[in-house]
Amino acid sequence: MTWTAAQTTAVLAPVIAILGAALVALLTYGLNRRTARRERRARAFGEALSVVEEYAEMPYRIRRRPGTEDGRHELTEEVSRIYSRLAFHQALLDIEAPAVAAAYRRLTNEAKAEVGEQMKAAWQKPLRTTDAEMNLEEHYDRTRVDRARDRCVATMRAALDQGRFAAAP
């Protein structure tokens, strides 16, 4: 008995179909994992930045503080929680994206230097007791924090763009 072309086709067609389906499944799986990783990293980057923003808002919260011991305690506890979250995000970025971690470290150092002094000054200001006084005329300078945040965001964008396909012309 001789092997015919029809028999060869009958054997090869399903094999090729199975291999093609496996290749498509593998490519889809890889692309989905890449997309999920990028989304996870983008979320982690955004959450890390939001903690810095919360820290930068603390001078305003201190200025609007209630004049009670509980109010002071609540604010100092909030600052402690923010420091813990800054450390958590720093460690996560050290593991996940070392280049981003370095930029985030510079950002948090700038925030601590600039905002830390502002918080210290805010504690020295008199209490605000009326609704009208809650509108602060004084705005705290955020030049250093904003500049460091912009550099950090640029580093985060570059990290997110690594491994992506080049845009079509």
PDB file of C-alpha atoms in Angstrom:
ATOM      1  CA  MET A   1       0.000   0.000   0.000  1.00  0.00           C
ATOM      2  CA  THR A   2       1.299   3.407  -0.931  1.00  0.00           C
ATOM      3  CA  TRP A   3       0.848   6.618   0.969  1.00  0.00           C
ATOM      4  CA  THR A   4      -1.191   9.063  -1.083  1.00  0.00           C
ATOM      5  CA  ALA A   5      -1.275  12.839  -1.130  1.00  0.00           C
ATOM      6  CA  ALA A   6      -4.823  12.747   0.199  1.00  0.00           C
ATOM      7  CA  GLN A   7      -3.700  10.727   3.193  1.00  0.00           C
ATOM      8  CA  THR A   8      -0.806  13.122   3.811  1.00  0.00           C
ATOM      9  CA  THR A   9      -3.208  16.050   3.681  1.00  0.00           C
ATOM     10  CA  ALA A  10      -5.628  14.277   6.002  1.00  0.00           C
ATOM     11  CA  VAL A  11      -2.853  13.885   8.578  1.00  0.00           C
ATOM     12  CA  LEU A  12      -1.070  17.213   8.145  1.00  0.00           C
ATOM     13  CA  ALA A  13      -4.120  19.491   8.080  1.00  0.00           C
ATOM     14  CA  PRO A  14      -5.226  18.698  11.654  1.00  0.00           C
ATOM     15  CA  VAL A  15      -1.625  18.828  12.912  1.00  0.00           C
ATOM     16  CA  ILE A  16      -1.121  22.265  11.356  1.00  0.00           C
ATOM     17  CA  ALA A  17      -4.467  23.438  12.740  1.00  0.00           C
ATOM     18  CA  ILE A  18      -3.557  22.246  16.237  1.00  0.00           C
ATOM     19  CA  LEU A  19      -0.108  23.854  16.075  1.00  0.00           C
ATOM     20  CA  GLY A  20      -1.626  27.100  14.774  1.00  0.00           C
ATOM     21  CA  ALA A  21      -4.224  27.160  17.538  1.00  0.00           C
ATOM     22  CA  ALA A  22      -1.536  26.480  20.142  1.00  0.00           C
ATOM     23  CA  LEU A  23       0.609  29.299  18.754  1.00  0.00           C
ATOM     24  CA  VAL A  24      -2.314  31.744  18.789  1.00  0.00           C
ATOM     25  CA  ALA A  25      -3.178  30.717  22.351  1.00  0.00           C
ATOM     26  CA  LEU A  26       0.430  31.157  23.444  1.00  0.00           C
ATOM     27  CA  LEU A  27       0.696  34.597  21.833  1.00  0.00           C
ATOM     28  CA  THR A  28      -2.612  35.694  23.343  1.00  0.00           C
ATOM     29  CA  TYR A  29      -1.525  34.474  26.764  1.00  0.00           C
ATOM     30  CA  GLY A  30       1.789  36.345  26.503  1.00  0.00           C
ATOM     31  CA  LEU A  31       0.154  39.578  25.377  1.00  0.00           C
ATOM     32  CA  ASN A  32      -2.484  39.354  28.112  1.00  0.00           C
ATOM     33  CA  ARG A  33       0.209  38.828  30.752  1.00  0.00           C
ATOM     34  CA  ARG A  34       2.166  41.802  29.446  1.00  0.00           C
ATOM     35  CA  THR A  35      -0.952  43.983  29.526  1.00  0.00           C
ATOM     36  CA  ALA A  36      -1.863  42.810  33.030  1.00  0.00           C
ATOM     37  CA  ARG A  37       1.672  43.498  34.255  1.00  0.00           C
ATOM     38  CA  ARG A  38       1.630  46.984  32.768  1.00  0.00           C
ATOM     39  CA  GLU A  39      -1.743  47.723  34.370  1.00  0.00           C
ATOM     40  CA  ARG A  40      -0.523  46.394  37.727  1.00  0.00           C
ATOM     41  CA  ARG A  41       2.611  48.528  37.546  1.00  0.00           C
ATOM     42  CA  ALA A  42       0.656  51.624  36.480  1.00  0.00           C
ATOM     43  CA  ARG A  43      -1.694  51.166  39.438  1.00  0.00           C
ATOM     44  CA  ALA A  44       1.248  50.711  41.822  1.00  0.00           C
ATOM     45  CA  PHE A  45       2.926  53.829  40.428  1.00  0.00           C
ATOM     46  CA  GLY A  46      -0.263  55.859  40.782  1.00  0.00           C
ATOM     47  CA  GLU A  47      -0.826  54.695  44.347  1.00  0.00           C
ATOM     48  CA  ALA A  48       2.761  55.570  45.251  1.00  0.00           C
ATOM     49  CA  LEU A  49       2.299  59.073  43.852  1.00  0.00           C
ATOM     50  CA  SER A  50      -0.988  59.533  45.694  1.00  0.00           C
ATOM     51  CA  VAL A  51       0.753  58.980  49.037  1.00  0.00           C
ATOM     52  CA  VAL A  52       3.191  61.789  48.234  1.00  0.00           C
ATOM     53  CA  GLU A  53       0.225  64.026  47.397  1.00  0.00           C
ATOM     54  CA  GLU A  54      -1.418  63.163  50.717  1.00  0.00           C
ATOM     55  CA  TYR A  55       1.819  64.092  52.465  1.00  0.00           C
ATOM     56  CA  ALA A  56       2.018  67.381  50.550  1.00  0.00           C
ATOM     57  CA  GLU A  57      -1.502  68.247  51.771  1.00  0.00           C
ATOM     58  CA  MET A  58      -0.598  67.849  55.436  1.00  0.00           C
ATOM     59  CA  PRO A  59       0.417  71.502  56.046  1.00  0.00           C
ATOM     60  CA  TYR A  60      -3.088  72.547  54.987  1.00  0.00           C
ATOM     61  CA  ARG A  61      -4.696  69.936  57.221  1.00  0.00           C
ATOM     62  CA  ILE A  62      -2.540  71.036  60.127  1.00  0.00           C
ATOM     63  CA  ARG A  63      -3.529  74.654  59.546  1.00  0.00           C
ATOM     64  CA  ARG A  64      -7.209  73.651  59.663  1.00  0.00           C
ATOM     65  CA  ARG A  65      -6.781  71.394  62.675  1.00  0.00           C
ATOM     66  CA  PRO A  66      -9.223  71.370  65.540  1.00  0.00           C
ATOM     67  CA  GLY A  67      -7.822  72.715  68.773  1.00  0.00           C
ATOM     68  CA  THR A  68      -8.283  69.480  70.674  1.00  0.00           C
ATOM     69  CA  GLU A  69      -5.861  66.883  71.906  1.00  0.00           C
ATOM     70  CA  ASP A  70      -7.739  64.266  69.870  1.00  0.00           C
ATOM     71  CA  GLY A  71      -7.405  66.430  66.763  1.00  0.00           C
ATOM     72  CA  ARG A  72      -3.651  66.767  67.238  1.00  0.00           C
ATOM     73  CA  HIS A  73      -3.343  63.052  67.898  1.00  0.00           C
ATOM     74  CA  GLU A  74      -5.330  62.201  64.768  1.00  0.00           C
ATOM     75  CA  LEU A  75      -3.108  64.401  62.597  1.00  0.00           C
ATOM     76  CA  THR A  76       0.122  62.997  64.015  1.00  0.00           C
ATOM     77  CA  GLU A  77      -1.220  59.474  63.506  1.00  0.00           C
ATOM     78  CA  GLU A  78      -2.077  60.362  59.915  1.00  0.00           C
ATOM     79  CA  VAL A  79       1.474  61.590  59.318  1.00  0.00           C
ATOM     80  CA  SER A  80       2.786  58.316  60.780  1.00  0.00           C
ATOM     81  CA  ARG A  81       0.514  56.283  58.490  1.00  0.00           C
ATOM     82  CA  ILE A  82       1.707  58.305  55.510  1.00  0.00           C
ATOM     83  CA  TYR A  83       5.358  57.645  56.425  1.00  0.00           C
ATOM     84  CA  SER A  84       4.587  53.926  56.643  1.00  0.00           C
ATOM     85  CA  ARG A  85       2.876  53.975  53.257  1.00  0.00           C
ATOM     86  CA  LEU A  86       5.767  55.918  51.714  1.00  0.00           C
ATOM     87  CA  ALA A  87       8.144  53.227  53.009  1.00  0.00           C
ATOM     88  CA  PHE A  88       5.871  50.452  51.713  1.00  0.00           C
ATOM     89  CA  HIS A  89       5.715  51.942  48.219  1.00  0.00           C
ATOM     90  CA  GLN A  90       9.460  52.570  48.233  1.00  0.00           C
ATOM     91  CA  ALA A  91      10.109  48.909  49.047  1.00  0.00           C
ATOM     92  CA  LEU A  92       7.612  47.741  46.431  1.00  0.00           C
ATOM     93  CA  LEU A  93       9.250  49.912  43.778  1.00  0.00           C
ATOM     94  CA  ASP A  94      12.723  48.740  44.846  1.00  0.00           C
ATOM     95  CA  ILE A  95      11.548  45.209  44.040  1.00  0.00           C
ATOM     96  CA  GLU A  96       9.392  45.925  40.996  1.00  0.00           C
ATOM     97  CA  ALA A  97      11.169  48.758  39.171  1.00  0.00           C
ATOM     98  CA  PRO A  98      14.593  49.876  40.470  1.00  0.00           C
ATOM     99  CA  ALA A  99      14.878  52.863  38.093  1.00  0.00           C
ATOM    100  CA  VAL A 100      11.479  54.104  39.232  1.00  0.00           C
ATOM    101  CA  ALA A 101      12.436  53.421  42.854  1.00  0.00           C
ATOM    102  CA  ALA A 102      15.396  55.795  42.552  1.00  0.00           C
ATOM    103  CA  ALA A 103      13.197  58.566  41.125  1.00  0.00           C
ATOM    104  CA  TYR A 104      10.546  57.930  43.797  1.00  0.00           C
ATOM    105  CA  ARG A 105      13.208  58.096  46.518  1.00  0.00           C
ATOM    106  CA  ARG A 106      14.295  61.502  45.207  1.00  0.00           C
ATOM    107  CA  LEU A 107      10.652  62.611  45.158  1.00  0.00           C
ATOM    108  CA  THR A 108       9.975  61.504  48.721  1.00  0.00           C
ATOM    109  CA  ASN A 109      13.210  63.091  49.934  1.00  0.00           C
ATOM    110  CA  GLU A 110      12.231  66.396  48.315  1.00  0.00           C
ATOM    111  CA  ALA A 111       8.733  66.124  49.770  1.00  0.00           C
ATOM    112  CA  LYS A 112      10.065  65.420  53.243  1.00  0.00           C
ATOM    113  CA  ALA A 113      12.455  68.362  53.021  1.00  0.00           C
ATOM    114  CA  GLU A 114       9.979  70.868  51.588  1.00  0.00           C
ATOM    115  CA  VAL A 115       6.723  69.731  53.177  1.00  0.00           C
ATOM    116  CA  GLY A 116       8.334  68.781  56.479  1.00  0.00           C
ATOM    117  CA  GLU A 117       9.362  72.400  57.047  1.00  0.00           C
ATOM    118  CA  GLN A 118       5.901  73.570  56.044  1.00  0.00           C
ATOM    119  CA  MET A 119       4.262  71.202  58.520  1.00  0.00           C
ATOM    120  CA  LYS A 120       6.579  72.425  61.255  1.00  0.00           C
ATOM    121  CA  ALA A 121       5.602  76.026  60.482  1.00  0.00           C
ATOM    122  CA  ALA A 122       1.894  75.107  60.265  1.00  0.00           C
ATOM    123  CA  TRP A 123       1.932  73.714  63.805  1.00  0.00           C
ATOM    124  CA  GLN A 124       3.202  77.107  65.003  1.00  0.00           C
ATOM    125  CA  LYS A 125       0.327  79.048  63.428  1.00  0.00           C
ATOM    126  CA  PRO A 126      -2.750  79.971  65.457  1.00  0.00           C
ATOM    127  CA  LEU A 127      -5.834  77.769  65.266  1.00  0.00           C
ATOM    128  CA  ARG A 128      -8.587  78.528  62.795  1.00  0.00           C
ATOM    129  CA  THR A 129     -11.913  78.647  64.576  1.00  0.00           C
ATOM    130  CA  THR A 130     -14.458  79.982  62.088  1.00  0.00           C
ATOM    131  CA  ASP A 131     -15.654  78.702  58.729  1.00  0.00           C
ATOM    132  CA  ALA A 132     -14.376  81.837  57.005  1.00  0.00           C
ATOM    133  CA  GLU A 133     -10.878  81.208  58.367  1.00  0.00           C
ATOM    134  CA  MET A 134     -10.773  77.769  56.767  1.00  0.00           C
ATOM    135  CA  ASN A 135     -10.078  79.409  53.397  1.00  0.00           C
ATOM    136  CA  LEU A 136      -6.334  79.685  53.534  1.00  0.00           C
ATOM    137  CA  GLU A 137      -4.939  82.686  51.728  1.00  0.00           C
ATOM    138  CA  GLU A 138      -1.463  81.320  52.157  1.00  0.00           C
ATOM    139  CA  HIS A 139      -0.387  78.710  49.649  1.00  0.00           C
ATOM    140  CA  TYR A 140       2.568  76.528  50.402  1.00  0.00           C
ATOM    141  CA  ASP A 141       5.333  76.416  47.840  1.00  0.00           C
ATOM    142  CA  ARG A 142       5.547  73.049  46.112  1.00  0.00           C
ATOM    143  CA  THR A 143       8.218  73.858  43.556  1.00  0.00           C
ATOM    144  CA  ARG A 144      10.654  71.193  44.711  1.00  0.00           C
ATOM    145  CA  VAL A 145       7.972  68.529  45.105  1.00  0.00           C
ATOM    146  CA  ASP A 146       6.372  69.346  41.750  1.00  0.00           C
ATOM    147  CA  ARG A 147       9.709  69.268  39.938  1.00  0.00           C
ATOM    148  CA  ALA A 148      10.675  65.939  41.525  1.00  0.00           C
ATOM    149  CA  ARG A 149       7.193  64.525  40.830  1.00  0.00           C
ATOM    150  CA  ASP A 150       7.457  65.481  37.154  1.00  0.00           C
ATOM    151  CA  ARG A 151      10.812  63.683  36.893  1.00  0.00           C
ATOM    152  CA  CYS A 152       9.395  60.661  38.717  1.00  0.00           C
ATOM    153  CA  VAL A 153       6.343  60.522  36.432  1.00  0.00           C
ATOM    154  CA  ALA A 154       8.613  60.671  33.374  1.00  0.00           C
ATOM    155  CA  THR A 155      10.620  57.743  34.754  1.00  0.00           C
ATOM    156  CA  MET A 156       7.399  55.842  35.466  1.00  0.00           C
ATOM    157  CA  ARG A 157       6.151  56.418  31.931  1.00  0.00           C
ATOM    158  CA  ALA A 158       9.439  55.186  30.497  1.00  0.00           C
ATOM    159  CA  ALA A 159       9.231  52.056  32.664  1.00  0.00           C
ATOM    160  CA  LEU A 160       5.671  51.401  31.507  1.00  0.00           C
ATOM    161  CA  ASP A 161       6.641  51.853  27.866  1.00  0.00           C
ATOM    162  CA  GLN A 162       9.509  49.343  28.030  1.00  0.00           C
ATOM    163  CA  GLY A 163       8.700  46.249  26.051  1.00  0.00           C
ATOM    164  CA  ARG A 164       5.779  47.775  24.194  1.00  0.00           C
ATOM    165  CA  PHE A 165       5.541  47.497  20.462  1.00  0.00           C
ATOM    166  CA  ALA A 166       6.576  50.602  18.581  1.00  0.00           C
ATOM    167  CA  ALA A 167       3.676  52.694  17.365  1.00  0.00           C
ATOM    168  CA  ALA A 168       2.776  52.264  13.726  1.00  0.00           C
ATOM    169  CA  PRO A 169       3.817  55.200  11.509  1.00  0.00           C
TER     170      PRO A 169
END
